[in-house]
mmCIF file of C-alpha atoms in Angstrom:
data_model
loop_
_atom_site.group_PDB
_atom_site.id
_atom_site.type_symbol
_atom_site.label_atom_id
_atom_site.label_comp_id
_atom_site.label_asym_id
_atom_site.label_seq_id
_atom_site.Cartn_x
_atom_site.Cartn_y
_atom_site.Cartn_z
ATOM 1 C CA MET P 1 71.835 46.246 134.783
ATOM 2 C CA VAL P 2 74.240 48.604 133.026
ATOM 3 C CA GLU P 3 77.613 49.001 134.634
ATOM 4 C CA THR P 4 79.251 52.389 134.681
ATOM 5 C CA PRO P 5 82.935 52.457 133.812
ATOM 6 C CA GLN P 6 85.145 53.160 136.764
ATOM 7 C CA LEU P 7 88.267 55.232 136.748
ATOM 8 C CA SER P 8 91.214 53.023 137.161
ATOM 9 C CA GLY P 9 94.881 53.597 137.004
ATOM 10 C CA LYS P 10 96.801 56.485 138.453
ATOM 11 C CA LEU P 11 94.042 59.136 138.457
ATOM 12 C CA GLY P 12 91.616 58.872 141.318
ATOM 13 C CA THR P 13 88.273 60.635 141.707
ATOM 14 C CA GLY P 14 89.911 63.469 143.657
ATOM 15 C CA SER P 15 92.493 64.090 140.947
ATOM 16 C CA VAL P 16 89.829 64.165 138.250
ATOM 17 C CA MET P 17 87.810 66.653 140.317
ATOM 18 C CA VAL P 18 90.828 68.926 140.819
ATOM 19 C CA LEU P 19 91.621 68.757 137.093
ATOM 20 C CA ALA P 20 87.975 69.555 136.222
ATOM 21 C CA VAL P 21 87.960 72.560 138.585
ATOM 22 C CA LEU P 22 91.254 73.878 137.185
ATOM 23 C CA LEU P 23 90.033 73.491 133.600
ATOM 24 C CA GLY P 24 86.759 75.195 134.540
ATOM 25 C CA LEU P 25 88.629 78.094 136.132
ATOM 26 C CA LEU P 26 90.896 78.410 133.095
ATOM 27 C CA ALA P 27 87.910 78.394 130.725
ATOM 28 C CA GLY P 28 85.987 80.866 132.902
ATOM 29 C CA ILE P 29 88.862 83.321 133.291
ATOM 30 C CA GLY P 30 89.780 82.964 129.615
ATOM 31 C CA GLY P 31 86.176 83.526 128.523
ATOM 32 C CA PHE P 32 85.762 86.535 130.797
ATOM 33 C CA THR P 33 89.031 88.048 129.557
ATOM 34 C CA PHE P 34 88.011 87.460 125.924
ATOM 35 C CA LEU P 35 84.657 89.193 126.492
ATOM 36 C CA TYR P 36 86.130 92.019 128.585
ATOM 37 C CA ALA P 37 88.834 92.687 125.966
ATOM 38 C CA GLU P 38 86.224 92.587 123.167
ATOM 39 C CA GLY P 39 88.080 89.670 121.582
ATOM 40 C CA LEU P 40 85.673 89.149 118.677
ATOM 41 C CA SER P 41 86.154 92.744 117.561
ATOM 42 C CA TYR P 42 89.757 91.925 116.654
ATOM 43 C CA MET P 43 88.521 89.686 113.856
ATOM 44 C CA SER P 44 87.167 92.706 111.976
ATOM 45 C CA ASP P 45 88.946 95.210 109.741
ATOM 46 C CA ASN P 46 87.417 98.208 111.531
ATOM 47 C CA PRO P 47 90.143 100.748 112.464
ATOM 48 C CA LYS P 48 88.328 101.558 115.726
ATOM 49 C CA VAL P 49 89.386 98.126 116.974
ATOM 50 C CA CYS P 50 92.947 99.414 117.102
ATOM 51 C CA VAL P 51 91.982 101.905 119.817
ATOM 52 C CA ASN P 52 90.580 99.233 122.129
ATOM 53 C CA CYS P 53 93.998 99.743 123.713
ATOM 54 C CA HIS P 54 94.335 103.337 124.878
ATOM 55 C CA ILE P 55 97.981 103.413 123.808
ATOM 56 C CA MET P 56 96.938 103.415 120.126
ATOM 57 C CA GLN P 57 94.754 106.538 120.345
ATOM 58 C CA PRO P 58 97.442 108.929 118.973
ATOM 59 C CA GLN P 59 98.048 106.606 115.995
ATOM 60 C CA TYR P 60 94.320 106.360 115.291
ATOM 61 C CA ASP P 61 93.822 110.130 115.583
ATOM 62 C CA SER P 62 96.775 110.872 113.303
ATOM 63 C CA TRP P 63 95.627 108.270 110.740
ATOM 64 C CA GLN P 64 92.272 110.088 110.488
ATOM 65 C CA LYS P 65 94.121 113.261 109.445
ATOM 66 C CA ALA P 66 96.640 111.602 107.128
ATOM 67 C CA SER P 67 96.505 111.355 103.346
ATOM 68 C CA HIS P 68 95.732 107.606 103.207
ATOM 69 C CA HIS P 69 92.795 107.507 105.640
ATOM 70 C CA THR P 70 90.213 107.498 102.840
ATOM 71 C CA VAL P 71 91.864 104.635 100.949
ATOM 72 C CA ALA P 72 93.595 102.427 103.532
ATOM 73 C CA THR P 73 92.778 101.143 106.995
ATOM 74 C CA CYS P 74 95.108 99.802 109.682
ATOM 75 C CA VAL P 75 94.724 96.266 108.326
ATOM 76 C CA ASP P 76 95.493 97.323 104.748
ATOM 77 C CA CYS P 77 98.910 98.625 105.754
ATOM 78 C CA HIS P 78 99.895 96.707 108.867
ATOM 79 C CA LEU P 79 98.818 93.121 108.085
ATOM 80 C CA PRO P 80 99.484 90.722 105.197
ATOM 81 C CA HIS P 81 96.741 90.722 102.571
ATOM 82 C CA GLY P 82 96.237 86.943 102.391
ATOM 83 C CA PHE P 83 93.633 85.263 104.623
ATOM 84 C CA PHE P 84 96.004 82.971 106.535
ATOM 85 C CA GLY P 85 98.797 85.553 106.901
ATOM 86 C CA LYS P 86 96.366 88.218 108.058
ATOM 87 C CA TYR P 87 94.772 86.143 110.809
ATOM 88 C CA TYR P 88 98.064 84.541 111.827
ATOM 89 C CA SER P 89 99.579 88.029 112.244
ATOM 90 C CA LYS P 90 96.501 89.208 114.150
ATOM 91 C CA ALA P 91 96.864 86.259 116.542
ATOM 92 C CA GLU P 92 100.616 86.717 116.910
ATOM 93 C CA ASN P 93 100.351 90.477 117.452
ATOM 94 C CA GLY P 94 97.404 90.010 119.808
ATOM 95 C CA TYR P 95 99.371 87.589 121.939
ATOM 96 C CA HIS P 96 102.423 89.871 122.112
ATOM 97 C CA HIS P 97 100.304 92.962 122.768
ATOM 98 C CA SER P 98 98.273 91.295 125.519
ATOM 99 C CA VAL P 99 101.431 90.109 127.290
ATOM 100 C CA ALA P 100 103.118 93.509 126.923
ATOM 101 C CA PHE P 101 100.092 95.483 128.121
ATOM 102 C CA THR P 102 99.294 93.084 130.966
ATOM 103 C CA LEU P 103 102.880 93.209 132.254
ATOM 104 C CA GLN P 104 103.295 96.903 131.307
ATOM 105 C CA ASN P 105 106.408 95.941 129.357
ATOM 106 C CA PHE P 106 106.357 98.060 126.194
ATOM 107 C CA HIS P 107 108.126 101.084 124.775
ATOM 108 C CA GLU P 108 106.372 104.433 124.972
ATOM 109 C CA PRO P 109 105.635 105.841 122.525
ATOM 110 C CA ILE P 110 104.709 102.557 120.910
ATOM 111 C CA MET P 111 106.996 101.682 118.006
ATOM 112 C CA ILE P 112 106.638 99.286 115.104
ATOM 113 C CA LYS P 113 108.659 96.072 115.342
ATOM 114 C CA SER P 114 110.963 94.881 112.560
ATOM 115 C CA LYS P 115 108.654 92.084 111.359
ATOM 116 C CA SER P 116 105.680 94.460 111.220
ATOM 117 C CA GLY P 117 107.845 97.002 109.391
ATOM 118 C CA GLN P 118 108.586 94.395 106.723
ATOM 119 C CA ILE P 119 104.859 93.733 106.320
ATOM 120 C CA LEU P 120 104.233 97.478 106.056
ATOM 121 C CA GLU P 121 106.939 97.852 103.406
ATOM 122 C CA GLY P 122 105.555 94.912 101.429
ATOM 123 C CA ASN P 123 102.079 96.439 101.488
ATOM 124 C CA CYS P 124 103.382 99.801 100.265
ATOM 125 C CA LEU P 125 105.048 98.050 97.337
ATOM 126 C CA HIS P 126 101.983 95.887 96.702
ATOM 127 C CA CYS P 127 99.537 98.792 96.506
ATOM 128 C CA HIS P 128 101.894 101.099 94.642
ATOM 129 C CA ALA P 129 103.520 98.544 92.326
ATOM 130 C CA ASP P 130 102.555 100.588 89.270
ATOM 131 C CA LEU P 131 104.314 103.644 90.727
ATOM 132 C CA VAL P 132 107.552 102.151 91.995
ATOM 133 C CA HIS P 133 110.408 101.279 89.732
ATOM 134 C CA GLY P 134 111.458 97.616 89.686
ATOM 135 C CA GLN P 135 114.856 98.539 91.045
ATOM 136 C CA ILE P 136 113.275 100.020 94.174
ATOM 137 C CA ALA P 137 111.130 96.917 94.647
ATOM 138 C CA ARG P 138 114.223 94.698 94.407
ATOM 139 C CA ALA P 139 116.214 96.956 96.744
ATOM 140 C CA ALA P 140 113.451 96.642 99.357
ATOM 141 C CA GLU P 141 114.416 92.988 99.782
ATOM 142 C CA GLU P 142 118.031 93.859 100.612
ATOM 143 C CA PRO P 143 119.089 94.510 104.209
ATOM 144 C CA GLY P 144 119.784 98.187 104.832
ATOM 145 C CA ALA P 145 118.072 99.258 101.601
ATOM 146 C CA LEU P 146 116.087 102.456 101.376
ATOM 147 C CA ARG P 147 112.539 101.883 102.623
ATOM 148 C CA CYS P 148 109.317 103.621 101.599
ATOM 149 C CA MET P 149 108.921 105.004 105.120
ATOM 150 C CA HIS P 150 112.260 106.796 104.859
ATOM 151 C CA CYS P 151 110.713 109.453 102.616
ATOM 152 C CA HIS P 152 106.972 108.822 103.051
ATOM 153 C CA ARG P 153 106.762 108.575 106.835
ATOM 154 C CA SER P 154 103.774 110.914 107.149
ATOM 155 C CA VAL P 155 101.525 109.130 104.633
ATOM 156 C CA GLY P 156 99.846 106.736 107.050
ATOM 157 C CA HIS P 157 99.786 108.772 110.234
ATOM 158 C CA GLY P 158 100.546 112.351 109.278
ATOM 159 C CA ALA P 159 103.315 114.355 110.881
ATOM 160 C CA THR P 160 105.282 112.537 113.586
ATOM 161 C CA THR P 161 104.715 115.213 116.222
ATOM 162 C CA GLY P 162 103.713 113.454 119.417
ATOM 163 C CA LEU P 163 104.184 110.018 117.912
ATOM 164 C CA GLY P 164 107.783 109.444 118.911
ATOM 165 C CA ARG P 165 111.161 109.757 117.319
ATOM 166 C CA ARG P 166 111.867 109.824 113.626
#
């Protein structure tokens, strides 16, 4: 006869059952939320993913009319180009966005954060390295230095009308 191991120690059968139910609820709610929010779509580079949140519609619409829409997508400008950095930033931004949108705690119109602005600046310099003078590239690393977006604000999203302050 084979003996079945018994739970011993501090956790009783009732505690294990409660823990199993809580973990099941967490997995169920998490899975439902992931499906409802189209979580897998965020792994792609498709710009339409950015409008899964209604707040991004003006940015998406303006990008379609801007000069870079035929050569650069949201990911090309707003995320690091390396595999790890790209998906780490997607996860980090996704977490912050989901908390902000769930709690309705975000600035309207939506504005780029400092860290994302640094990524954007780095991507401008990366793609346009043959056009920018070395001095400008070095100055971009200095605090308070002139940034690409200072003069070229409309490149990615067109005119700022309806998109917030300059």
